[in-house]
Short mmCIF file of C-alpha atoms in Angstrom, two decimals:
data_model
loop_
_atom_site.label_atom_id
_atom_site.label_comp_id
_atom_site.label_asym_id
_atom_site.label_seq_id
_atom_site.Cartn_x
_atom_site.Cartn_y
_atom_site.Cartn_z
CA UNK R 633 -99.50 89.30 190.19
CA UNK R 634 -101.65 88.99 187.10
CA UNK R 635 -105.11 90.17 186.12
CA UNK R 636 -107.64 90.28 183.30
CA UNK R 637 -108.75 93.70 182.04
CA UNK R 638 -111.54 93.96 179.48
CA UNK R 639 -111.24 97.10 177.38
CA UNK R 640 -113.95 98.41 175.05
CA UNK R 641 -112.65 100.06 171.87
CA UNK R 642 -115.94 101.68 170.94
CA UNK R 643 -117.50 101.90 167.52
CA UNK R 644 -115.36 103.73 164.97
CA UNK R 645 -111.67 104.11 164.27
CA UNK R 646 -109.49 104.14 167.36
CA UNK R 647 -110.77 107.52 168.47
CA UNK R 648 -113.57 106.04 170.59
CA UNK R 649 -111.03 104.53 172.97
CA UNK R 650 -111.05 106.19 176.39
CA UNK R 651 -107.96 107.59 178.12
CA UNK R 652 -108.51 104.93 180.81
CA UNK R 653 -108.57 102.16 178.23
CA UNK R 654 -105.45 103.39 176.46
CA UNK R 655 -103.60 103.66 179.75
CA UNK R 656 -104.60 100.13 180.79
CA UNK R 657 -103.53 98.67 177.44
CA UNK R 658 -100.20 100.46 177.47
CA UNK R 659 -99.35 99.19 180.94
CA UNK R 660 -100.55 95.60 180.37
CA UNK R 661 -98.08 92.73 179.94
CA UNK R 662 -100.05 91.13 177.12
CA UNK R 663 -102.66 92.56 174.73
CA UNK R 664 -105.25 90.24 173.18
CA UNK R 665 -107.99 91.30 170.78
CA UNK R 666 -111.02 89.62 169.29
CA UNK R 667 -113.10 91.09 166.48
CA UNK R 668 -115.42 88.22 165.62
CA UNK R 669 -118.32 89.26 167.94
CA UNK R 670 -118.18 92.72 166.40
CA UNK R 671 -115.64 94.93 164.75
CA UNK R 672 -114.47 98.52 164.89
CA UNK R 673 -115.25 100.52 161.74
CA UNK R 674 -112.11 101.71 159.92
CA UNK R 675 -109.39 100.23 162.15
CA UNK R 676 -106.81 97.58 161.30
CA UNK R 677 -104.60 95.49 163.60
CA UNK R 678 -101.63 97.61 162.46
CA UNK R 679 -103.50 100.76 163.55
CA UNK R 680 -104.08 99.23 166.99
CA UNK R 681 -100.43 98.24 167.37
CA UNK R 682 -99.36 101.72 166.28
CA UNK R 683 -101.52 103.43 168.89
CA UNK R 684 -100.74 100.99 171.69
CA UNK R 685 -97.02 100.84 170.96
CA UNK R 686 -96.99 97.07 171.39
CA UNK R 687 -97.89 93.77 169.74
CA UNK R 688 -101.52 92.68 169.73
CA UNK R 689 -102.39 88.98 169.53
CA UNK R 690 -105.57 88.54 167.48
CA UNK R 691 -107.85 85.76 168.74
CA UNK R 692 -110.29 83.69 166.71
CA UNK R 693 -113.76 82.58 167.83
CA UNK R 694 -112.27 79.19 168.72
CA UNK R 695 -109.45 80.75 170.77
CA UNK R 696 -112.02 82.54 172.94
CA UNK R 697 -114.93 80.10 173.08
CA UNK R 698 -113.11 76.75 173.15
CA UNK R 699 -109.82 77.82 174.74
CA UNK R 700 -110.92 80.57 177.14
CA UNK R 701 -109.17 78.64 179.93
CA UNK R 702 -105.82 79.43 178.29
CA UNK R 703 -106.56 83.17 178.43
CA UNK R 704 -107.49 82.85 182.10
CA UNK R 705 -104.35 80.80 182.81
CA UNK R 706 -102.16 83.49 181.25
CA UNK R 707 -103.92 86.14 183.41
CA UNK R 708 -102.80 84.33 186.58
CA UNK R 709 -99.24 85.57 186.24
CA UNK R 710 -99.49 88.43 183.71
CA UNK R 711 -101.76 91.46 183.38
CA UNK R 712 -103.73 90.67 180.24
CA UNK R 713 -105.66 93.40 178.39
CA UNK R 714 -108.46 91.84 176.34
CA UNK R 715 -109.67 94.41 173.81
CA UNK R 716 -112.96 94.17 171.96
CA UNK R 717 -115.21 96.39 169.83
CA UNK R 718 -117.98 98.42 171.47
CA UNK R 719 -118.56 97.80 175.18
CA UNK R 720 -116.97 94.56 176.46
CA UNK R 721 -119.95 93.38 178.49
CA UNK R 722 -122.57 93.48 175.73
CA UNK R 723 -121.37 90.08 174.43
CA UNK R 724 -122.26 86.88 176.31
CA UNK R 725 -118.89 85.35 175.44
CA UNK R 726 -117.11 88.03 177.45
CA UNK R 727 -119.37 87.49 180.46
CA UNK R 728 -118.31 83.87 180.34
CA UNK R 729 -114.61 84.78 180.29
CA UNK R 730 -115.15 87.21 183.20
CA UNK R 731 -116.92 84.43 185.12
CA UNK R 732 -114.01 82.01 184.66
CA UNK R 733 -111.54 84.63 185.89
CA UNK R 734 -113.73 85.54 188.90
CA UNK R 735 -114.11 81.89 189.83
CA UNK R 736 -110.33 81.49 189.80
CA UNK R 737 -110.12 84.63 191.98
CA UNK R 738 -108.02 86.42 189.37
CA UNK R 739 -108.30 90.22 189.75
CA UNK R 740 -110.47 91.59 186.94
CA UNK R 741 -111.54 94.94 185.62
CA UNK R 742 -114.02 96.07 182.98
CA UNK R 743 -113.26 99.33 181.18
CA UNK R 744 -116.47 100.30 179.41
CA UNK R 745 -116.52 101.34 175.76
CA UNK R 746 -118.77 103.52 173.60
CA UNK R 747 -121.69 101.31 172.70
CA UNK R 748 -124.35 101.13 170.02
CA UNK R 749 -126.88 100.74 172.88
CA UNK R 750 -126.60 104.44 173.74
CA UNK R 751 -125.11 105.87 170.55
CA UNK R 752 -127.91 104.66 168.23
CA UNK R 753 -130.84 106.22 170.14
CA UNK R 754 -128.88 109.50 170.37
CA UNK R 755 -128.05 109.56 166.65
CA UNK R 756 -131.70 108.90 165.78
CA UNK R 757 -132.94 111.69 168.05
CA UNK R 758 -134.95 109.23 170.15
CA UNK R 759 -135.17 109.13 173.96
CA UNK R 760 -133.28 106.19 175.43
CA UNK R 761 -135.88 106.02 178.24
CA UNK R 762 -138.49 104.96 175.72
CA UNK R 763 -136.64 101.89 174.44
CA UNK R 764 -137.85 98.45 175.45
CA UNK R 765 -135.82 95.29 175.20
CA UNK R 766 -133.14 95.12 172.49
CA UNK R 767 -133.16 92.31 169.93
CA UNK R 768 -130.78 90.86 167.35
CA UNK R 769 -131.88 89.85 163.87
CA UNK R 770 -129.94 86.80 162.69
CA UNK R 771 -129.12 85.69 159.15
CA UNK R 772 -131.54 82.92 158.06
CA UNK R 773 -130.06 79.44 158.34
CA UNK R 774 -131.30 77.67 155.23
CA UNK R 775 -135.06 78.19 155.31
CA UNK R 776 -135.17 78.86 159.04
CA UNK R 777 -135.71 82.45 160.13
CA UNK R 778 -135.79 83.18 163.89
CA UNK R 779 -138.98 85.12 164.57
CA UNK R 780 -138.17 86.26 168.11
CA UNK R 781 -137.08 89.78 166.97
CA UNK R 782 -140.55 90.23 165.48
CA UNK R 783 -142.06 89.25 168.82
CA UNK R 784 -139.82 91.61 170.77
CA UNK R 785 -140.79 94.49 168.45
CA UNK R 786 -144.49 93.57 168.81
CA UNK R 787 -144.28 93.54 172.62
CA UNK R 788 -142.36 96.81 172.75
CA UNK R 789 -144.74 98.54 170.34
CA UNK R 790 -147.74 97.32 172.33
CA UNK R 791 -146.27 99.30 175.25
CA UNK R 792 -145.44 102.30 173.06
CA UNK R 793 -141.72 101.55 173.22
CA UNK R 794 -138.98 101.78 170.60
CA UNK R 795 -136.86 98.75 169.66
CA UNK R 796 -133.16 98.71 168.92
CA UNK R 797 -132.61 95.92 166.40
CA UNK R 798 -128.98 94.83 166.17
CA UNK R 799 -128.12 93.17 162.87
CA UNK R 800 -126.22 89.91 162.60
CA UNK R 801 -122.51 90.45 162.28
CA UNK R 802 -120.24 87.51 161.48
CA UNK R 803 -117.02 89.46 161.34
CA UNK R 804 -114.94 86.28 161.02
CA UNK R 805 -116.76 85.56 157.72
CA UNK R 806 -116.83 89.24 156.72
CA UNK R 807 -120.61 89.00 156.64
CA UNK R 808 -122.64 91.91 158.00
CA UNK R 809 -126.40 92.30 157.66
CA UNK R 810 -127.47 95.55 156.02
CA UNK R 811 -130.53 97.58 156.91
CA UNK R 812 -132.50 96.84 153.66
CA UNK R 813 -131.93 93.11 154.18
CA UNK R 814 -133.15 93.40 157.77
CA UNK R 815 -136.31 95.21 156.67
CA UNK R 816 -136.96 92.52 154.05
CA UNK R 817 -136.62 89.79 156.72
CA UNK R 818 -139.03 91.59 159.06
CA UNK R 819 -141.51 92.10 156.22
CA UNK R 820 -141.32 88.39 155.34
CA UNK R 821 -142.09 87.45 158.96
CA UNK R 822 -144.98 89.95 158.88
CA UNK R 823 -146.35 88.21 155.76
CA UNK R 824 -146.48 84.93 157.68
CA UNK R 825 -147.60 86.23 161.08
CA UNK R 826 -149.85 89.12 160.01
CA UNK R 827 -149.82 90.72 163.46
CA UNK R 828 -149.42 94.26 162.09
CA UNK R 829 -145.97 94.88 163.51
CA UNK R 830 -144.00 95.98 160.44
CA UNK R 831 -146.40 97.24 157.76
CA UNK R 832 -145.38 98.94 154.48
CA UNK R 833 -145.93 102.39 156.00
CA UNK R 834 -144.18 101.64 159.33
CA UNK R 835 -141.46 104.26 159.76
CA UNK R 836 -138.04 102.69 160.33
CA UNK R 837 -134.73 104.30 161.25
CA UNK R 838 -131.62 102.87 159.59
CA UNK R 839 -128.19 103.81 160.95
CA UNK R 840 -124.79 103.09 159.44
CA UNK R 841 -121.32 103.45 160.96
CA UNK R 842 -122.61 105.19 164.07
CA UNK R 843 -119.80 107.16 165.67
CA UNK R 844 -117.72 107.42 162.47
CA UNK R 845 -117.35 110.79 160.69
CA UNK R 846 -119.30 109.36 157.72
CA UNK R 847 -122.14 107.97 159.88
CA UNK R 848 -125.58 108.04 158.24
CA UNK R 849 -129.11 108.06 159.64
CA UNK R 850 -132.11 107.65 157.34
CA UNK R 851 -135.78 107.54 158.29
CA UNK R 852 -138.14 105.92 155.80
CA UNK R 853 -141.22 103.66 155.71
CA UNK R 854 -140.60 99.91 155.37
CA UNK R 855 -141.81 99.94 151.74
CA UNK R 856 -138.94 102.21 150.64
CA UNK R 857 -136.01 100.42 152.23
CA UNK R 858 -135.30 98.08 149.27
CA UNK R 859 -133.88 101.05 147.37
CA UNK R 860 -131.99 102.81 150.20
CA UNK R 861 -128.20 102.48 150.31
CA UNK R 862 -126.62 103.37 153.65
CA UNK R 863 -123.13 102.46 152.46
CA UNK R 864 -120.71 100.03 154.15
CA UNK R 865 -121.51 98.24 157.47
CA UNK R 866 -122.07 98.19 160.40
CA UNK R 867 -125.80 98.87 160.10
CA UNK R 868 -128.42 99.06 162.84
CA UNK R 869 -132.19 99.43 162.72
CA UNK R 870 -134.62 101.11 165.09
CA UNK R 871 -138.34 100.38 165.03
CA UNK R 872 -139.96 103.35 166.76
CA UNK R 873 -142.96 102.95 169.07
CA UNK R 874 -145.18 105.86 170.08
CA UNK R 875 -143.42 109.13 169.32
CA UNK R 876 -143.23 112.18 171.55
CA UNK R 877 -143.62 115.32 169.39
CA UNK R 878 -139.94 116.17 169.88
CA UNK R 879 -139.01 112.70 168.63
CA UNK R 880 -141.43 113.05 165.71
CA UNK R 881 -139.70 116.27 164.69
CA UNK R 882 -136.24 114.70 165.07
CA UNK R 883 -137.25 111.84 162.76
CA UNK R 884 -138.80 114.30 160.27
CA UNK R 885 -135.48 116.19 160.10
CA UNK R 886 -133.79 112.82 159.29
CA UNK R 887 -136.35 111.84 156.63
CA UNK R 888 -133.92 112.67 153.84
CA UNK R 889 -130.70 111.75 155.61
CA UNK R 890 -128.61 113.00 158.51
CA UNK R 891 -128.55 116.68 159.51
CA UNK R 892 -125.43 118.71 158.66
CA UNK R 893 -122.36 117.64 160.58
CA UNK R 894 -119.49 119.73 161.97
CA UNK H 118 -118.15 128.67 160.15
CA UNK H 119 -119.46 127.57 163.55
CA UNK H 120 -120.91 124.36 164.92
CA UNK H 121 -122.19 122.68 168.06
CA UNK H 122 -120.41 119.54 169.26
CA UNK H 123 -121.82 117.55 172.17
CA UNK H 124 -119.12 115.64 174.04
CA UNK H 125 -119.78 112.94 176.63
CA UNK H 126 -117.27 112.86 179.50
CA UNK H 127 -118.31 109.46 180.80
CA UNK H 128 -118.77 108.42 184.39
CA UNK H 129 -115.65 108.75 186.49
CA UNK H 130 -112.67 111.09 186.63
CA UNK H 131 -111.56 112.42 183.27
CA UNK H 132 -110.25 109.05 182.16
CA UNK H 133 -113.55 108.02 180.55
CA UNK H 134 -113.16 110.73 177.93
CA UNK H 135 -112.50 109.35 174.45
CA UNK H 136 -109.61 110.40 172.22
CA UNK H 137 -112.23 111.75 169.79
CA UNK H 138 -113.84 113.84 172.52
CA UNK H 139 -110.55 115.25 173.75
CA UNK H 140 -109.53 116.16 170.21
CA UNK H 141 -112.84 117.93 169.54
CA UNK H 142 -112.64 119.91 172.78
CA UNK H 143 -109.04 120.95 172.18
CA UNK H 144 -109.84 122.25 168.69
CA UNK H 145 -113.08 124.01 169.64
CA UNK H 146 -113.30 127.81 169.88
CA UNK H 147 -115.40 127.74 173.05
CA UNK H 148 -115.90 125.03 175.70
CA UNK H 149 -119.12 124.98 177.72
CA UNK H 150 -119.94 122.43 180.43
CA UNK H 151 -123.05 121.59 182.42
CA UNK H 152 -123.08 119.27 185.41
CA UNK H 153 -126.60 119.74 186.73
CA UNK H 154 -128.23 116.86 184.79
CA UNK H 155 -125.49 114.58 186.10
CA UNK H 156 -121.93 114.86 187.24
CA UNK H 157 -118.63 113.10 186.72
CA UNK H 158 -117.34 111.30 189.84
CA UNK H 159 -114.05 112.76 191.13
CA UNK H 160 -113.49 115.58 188.62
CA UNK H 161 -113.42 119.33 189.24
CA UNK H 162 -113.65 122.22 186.80
CA UNK H 163 -109.92 122.85 187.38
CA UNK H 164 -109.19 119.24 186.38
CA UNK H 165 -111.14 119.73 183.14
CA UNK H 166 -109.33 122.97 182.32
CA UNK H 167 -105.99 121.30 183.04
CA UNK H 168 -106.67 118.41 180.66
CA UNK H 169 -108.23 120.54 177.91
CA UNK H 170 -105.62 123.29 178.13
CA UNK H 171 -108.31 125.97 177.92
CA UNK H 172 -110.99 127.79 179.87
CA UNK H 173 -114.30 126.03 180.47
CA UNK H 174 -117.46 128.08 180.99
CA UNK H 175 -119.72 126.28 183.50
CA UNK H 176 -123.44 126.61 182.74
CA UNK H 177 -126.32 126.49 185.22
CA UNK H 178 -129.67 124.81 184.67
CA UNK H 179 -131.12 128.22 183.77
CA UNK H 180 -128.35 128.95 181.24
CA UNK H 181 -129.21 125.74 179.38
CA UNK H 182 -132.97 125.46 179.78
CA UNK H 183 -134.04 129.13 179.67
CA UNK H 184 -131.23 130.56 177.56
CA UNK H 185 -130.40 127.69 175.20
CA UNK H 186 -130.92 130.12 172.29
CA UNK H 187 -127.77 131.98 173.37
CA UNK H 188 -125.71 128.79 173.12
CA UNK H 189 -127.11 128.16 169.65
CA UNK H 190 -126.44 131.77 168.61
CA UNK H 191 -122.80 131.47 169.70
CA UNK H 192 -122.49 128.22 167.67
CA UNK H 193 -123.41 130.10 164.46
CA UNK H 194 -120.01 131.72 164.23
CA UNK H 195 -117.83 129.66 166.59
CA UNK H 196 -117.26 125.94 167.08
CA UNK H 197 -118.74 125.31 170.51
CA UNK H 198 -117.94 122.11 172.44
CA UNK H 199 -120.69 121.40 174.97
CA UNK H 200 -119.39 118.87 177.49
CA UNK H 201 -121.60 116.83 179.80
CA UNK H 202 -121.34 113.82 182.11
CA UNK H 203 -122.12 110.34 180.75
CA UNK H 204 -123.47 110.15 177.22
CA UNK H 205 -124.79 113.49 175.91
CA UNK H 206 -127.99 112.14 174.38
CA UNK H 207 -129.37 110.41 177.49
CA UNK H 208 -130.72 113.76 178.80
CA UNK H 209 -133.85 115.31 177.24
CA UNK H 210 -132.42 118.81 177.70
CA UNK H 211 -129.59 118.02 175.32
CA UNK H 212 -131.98 116.65 172.71
CA UNK H 213 -133.75 119.99 172.87
CA UNK H 214 -130.51 121.91 172.34
CA UNK H 215 -129.60 119.64 169.41
CA UNK H 216 -133.06 120.26 167.92
CA UNK H 217 -132.64 124.05 168.10
CA UNK H 218 -129.25 123.84 166.39
CA UNK H 219 -130.57 121.48 163.68
CA UNK H 220 -133.52 123.77 163.01
CA UNK H 221 -131.14 126.70 162.53
CA UNK H 222 -129.12 124.47 160.17
CA UNK H 223 -126.02 124.81 162.33
CA UNK H 224 -123.62 121.88 161.79
CA UNK H 225 -123.78 119.56 164.79
CA UNK H 226 -122.02 116.49 166.07
CA UNK H 227 -122.58 114.11 168.96
CA UNK H 228 -119.52 112.40 170.44
CA UNK H 229 -120.85 109.56 172.58
CA UNK H 230 -119.64 109.01 176.14
CA UNK H 231 -119.39 106.01 178.46
CA UNK H 232 -122.86 105.61 179.90
CA UNK H 233 -124.47 104.03 182.94
CA UNK H 234 -126.92 102.38 180.50
CA UNK H 235 -124.26 99.89 179.38
CA UNK H 236 -121.76 100.10 182.25
CA UNK H 237 -124.24 99.14 185.01
CA UNK H 238 -125.48 95.86 183.44
CA UNK H 239 -121.86 94.90 182.74
CA UNK H 240 -120.70 95.63 186.30
CA UNK H 241 -123.60 93.61 187.71
CA UNK H 242 -122.85 90.62 185.48
CA UNK H 243 -126.28 90.84 183.84
CA UNK H 244 -127.05 90.54 180.11
CA UNK H 245 -127.97 93.89 178.56
CA UNK H 246 -130.30 92.02 176.16
CA UNK H 247 -132.53 91.10 179.07
CA UNK H 248 -133.20 94.65 180.26
CA UNK H 249 -136.59 96.20 179.63
CA UNK H 250 -137.35 99.90 179.77
CA UNK H 251 -135.18 102.04 182.09
CA UNK H 252 -136.82 104.18 184.78
CA UNK H 253 -135.78 107.03 187.08
CA UNK H 254 -136.76 107.18 190.74
CA UNK H 255 -137.37 110.79 191.82
CA UNK H 256 -137.07 112.33 195.28
CA UNK H 257 -140.56 112.69 196.84
CA UNK H 258 -142.02 116.19 196.57
CA UNK H 259 -143.67 116.74 199.94
CA UNK H 260 -145.94 113.73 200.34
CA UNK H 261 -146.10 112.99 196.62
CA UNK H 262 -144.11 109.99 195.39
CA UNK H 263 -144.19 109.21 191.66
CA UNK H 264 -145.14 105.54 191.31
CA UNK H 265 -144.28 105.10 187.64
CA UNK H 266 -140.90 103.42 188.41
CA UNK H 267 -142.82 100.75 190.35
CA UNK H 268 -145.04 100.20 187.32
CA UNK H 269 -142.08 99.98 184.94
CA UNK H 270 -140.42 97.37 187.20
CA UNK H 271 -143.71 95.42 187.41
CA UNK H 272 -144.13 95.39 183.62
CA UNK H 273 -140.52 94.38 183.04
CA UNK H 274 -140.63 91.62 185.65
CA UNK H 275 -143.87 90.29 184.16
CA UNK H 276 -141.89 89.73 180.96
CA UNK H 277 -138.89 88.30 182.85
CA UNK H 278 -136.81 91.42 182.20
CA UNK H 279 -134.36 93.32 184.40
CA UNK H 280 -134.87 97.02 185.19
CA UNK H 281 -132.18 99.67 185.41
CA UNK H 282 -133.39 102.19 188.00
CA UNK H 283 -131.57 105.51 187.77
CA UNK H 284 -131.66 107.49 191.00
CA UNK H 285 -132.58 111.17 191.20
CA UNK H 286 -129.55 113.41 190.95
CA UNK H 287 -129.90 117.13 191.62
CA UNK H 288 -126.26 118.00 191.16
CA UNK H 289 -126.99 121.75 191.37
CA UNK H 290 -128.29 121.17 194.93
CA UNK H 291 -125.63 118.56 195.72
CA UNK H 292 -128.44 116.07 196.34
CA UNK H 293 -128.02 112.50 195.13
CA UNK H 294 -130.33 109.63 195.97
CA UNK H 295 -128.59 106.65 197.56
CA UNK H 296 -129.43 103.02 196.98
CA UNK H 297 -130.87 102.35 200.52
CA UNK H 298 -133.16 105.38 200.13
CA UNK H 299 -134.32 104.11 196.74
CA UNK H 300 -135.12 100.68 198.16
CA UNK H 301 -137.10 102.29 201.00
CA UNK H 302 -139.13 104.31 198.48
CA UNK H 303 -139.89 101.22 196.40
CA UNK H 304 -140.89 99.28 199.53
CA UNK H 305 -143.21 102.13 200.59
CA UNK H 306 -144.91 102.03 197.17
CA UNK H 307 -145.18 98.23 197.52
CA UNK H 308 -146.93 98.70 200.89
CA UNK H 309 -149.59 100.84 199.20
CA UNK H 310 -149.94 98.95 195.94
CA UNK H 311 -149.35 95.37 197.13
CA UNK H 312 -148.70 94.06 193.61
CA UNK H 313 -145.74 91.89 194.71
CA UNK H 314 -143.10 93.77 192.79
CA UNK H 315 -140.51 94.54 195.48
CA UNK H 316 -140.93 92.10 198.39
CA UNK H 317 -138.57 91.80 201.38
CA UNK H 318 -136.75 88.87 199.75
CA UNK H 319 -136.52 90.44 196.27
CA UNK H 320 -132.84 90.43 195.31
CA UNK H 321 -131.61 93.92 194.37
CA UNK H 322 -128.29 95.03 192.90
CA UNK H 323 -126.88 98.32 194.16
CA UNK H 324 -124.01 99.97 192.30
CA UNK H 325 -121.90 102.94 193.35
CA UNK H 326 -119.44 105.04 191.35
CA UNK H 327 -119.57 102.71 188.33
CA UNK H 328 -116.44 103.18 186.24
CA UNK H 329 -114.35 104.62 189.09
CA UNK H 330 -111.49 102.59 190.61
CA UNK H 331 -113.45 102.41 193.90
CA UNK H 332 -116.70 101.29 192.24
CA UNK H 333 -118.84 98.94 194.34
CA UNK H 334 -121.50 96.37 193.47
CA UNK H 335 -123.55 94.70 196.19
CA UNK H 336 -126.34 92.16 195.78
CA UNK H 337 -128.79 91.79 198.67
CA UNK H 338 -132.51 91.27 199.32
CA UNK H 339 -134.66 94.39 199.78
CA UNK H 340 -134.98 93.74 203.54
CA UNK H 341 -131.22 94.19 204.08
CA UNK H 342 -130.66 97.43 202.21
CA UNK H 343 -131.35 99.76 205.15
CA UNK H 344 -128.00 98.75 206.66
CA UNK H 345 -125.85 98.66 203.51
CA UNK H 346 -123.45 101.52 202.89
CA UNK H 347 -122.19 101.80 199.30
CA UNK H 348 -120.21 104.96 200.06
CA UNK H 349 -120.43 108.29 198.18
CA UNK H 350 -122.71 108.81 195.13
CA UNK H 351 -123.57 108.29 192.30
CA UNK H 352 -125.67 105.21 193.08
CA UNK H 353 -127.75 103.08 190.73
CA UNK H 354 -130.12 100.19 191.36
CA UNK H 355 -130.99 97.16 189.26
CA UNK H 356 -134.10 95.08 189.90
CA UNK H 357 -133.42 91.72 188.23
CA UNK H 358 -136.12 89.78 186.40
CA UNK H 359 -135.79 86.11 185.55
CA UNK H 360 -132.16 85.05 185.85
CA UNK H 361 -130.21 82.89 183.44
CA UNK H 362 -127.98 80.52 185.44
CA UNK H 363 -124.88 82.45 184.39
CA UNK H 364 -126.47 85.64 185.71
CA UNK H 365 -127.51 83.88 188.90
CA UNK H 366 -123.91 82.84 189.49
CA UNK H 367 -122.62 86.35 188.73
CA UNK H 368 -125.02 87.80 191.32
CA UNK H 369 -124.03 85.12 193.85
CA UNK H 370 -120.36 86.12 193.43
CA UNK H 371 -121.41 89.74 194.18
CA UNK H 372 -123.51 88.80 197.23
CA UNK H 373 -120.85 90.10 199.59
CA UNK H 374 -119.47 92.89 197.44
CA UNK H 375 -117.54 93.27 194.20
CA UNK H 376 -115.05 90.63 193.02
CA UNK H 377 -111.33 91.43 193.31
CA UNK H 378 -110.21 94.20 191.02
CA UNK H 379 -106.92 94.64 189.11
#
């Protein structure tokens, strides 16, 4: 009897993996991994194989999106562990794979992973209950820049809510958007739209490598971000809405970088 | 040199704990735990002590909220691991404790945990990008019922967004709101407000023990919830907004309970 088990690896190194996830991987017949929707900071395929004690087959975007039926077919007779960065169900592609397996009545299981959706608000010192809809800022394609993130931020701010802005990550091309680049894109949209969503003095929270020992959090107005270096990816941005005084103080303590770490 | 490390235990059993969390707990000088803001399904204090290989001091609501300064004082000279259910930074109380430590310039660290914020959308087959603000439905106090969750759901639905509704959990009184009770409360508010937010045919997703091997997901209209038994707590509710066809199909496959599990 086979099955398809989605396992989230979390954000940084291999240390974010849960005991449940490790156990499932170790007892699976086949281990597949994809790192093109996101990637785990500071972990190589060799590291994974070392921890799991077995071979890991690395899948490309095409393997998953064009040949997902082959993964599902393999899961009919073997227990397949499909490991991914972060939480498995935050990527649409994985929902699609789960759907195919469910339709074929293959037993499935989702083992959640540490996710930027909860880790970023916590690292910033902001209340997760005050976040509106999340948005993703994409790399411009030629001259075209998708303005929907600007609209999501505007709607959230109008209701006093914070916005988690995920930054485009094309891991298969080793291309990861950095926080200063994201701020520049938002400012350029502001120049066109002029709806007062991201002004020069709008306070923005930039986060890098959340979950890793060298994670960084910096709070600064939009006008300063061109000269801020958060170090290597992955980066994330938060556009705060109305701040509770406790949140205001938390951001103030992060104005010149993260607080001291154990 | 001391420090205060927040460790998230996740949702179910002890298997949601990350390798990073386990490592931090095992090398801490002191291990404190609180389970009044939430609790871990199917785990006792003895289980924790068995896994950690050391004593765990269980804290009451008063220990944390009225005597948080004592925790911070202890963290000045010793490395204190403070373990909690779910993700540590989804509870306001923990933000307050982090603030006190940061203000005293005590080194701190937050080790994220598996959280209902990402696990529930995934288990329901809904896209996390389409969730608006999260809300918490509280037990009525006498005749008073807080209507803000109804308003959050209304606002989210007006924008086509789903709402994660966390249900009141008073773990120190062993009192946990169940999904049918939550639906009844929302229907009672609807009767008063009549703003067409939760009608008898509104499809609702109830989730129980997310993350545990016996987790359940049931999709049913509001009118049917009085006779649905999801089993023991913790329960969570999702009020869907506008559904993408893939989400619609995922909910249809959960109409009569969760899909087959590995």
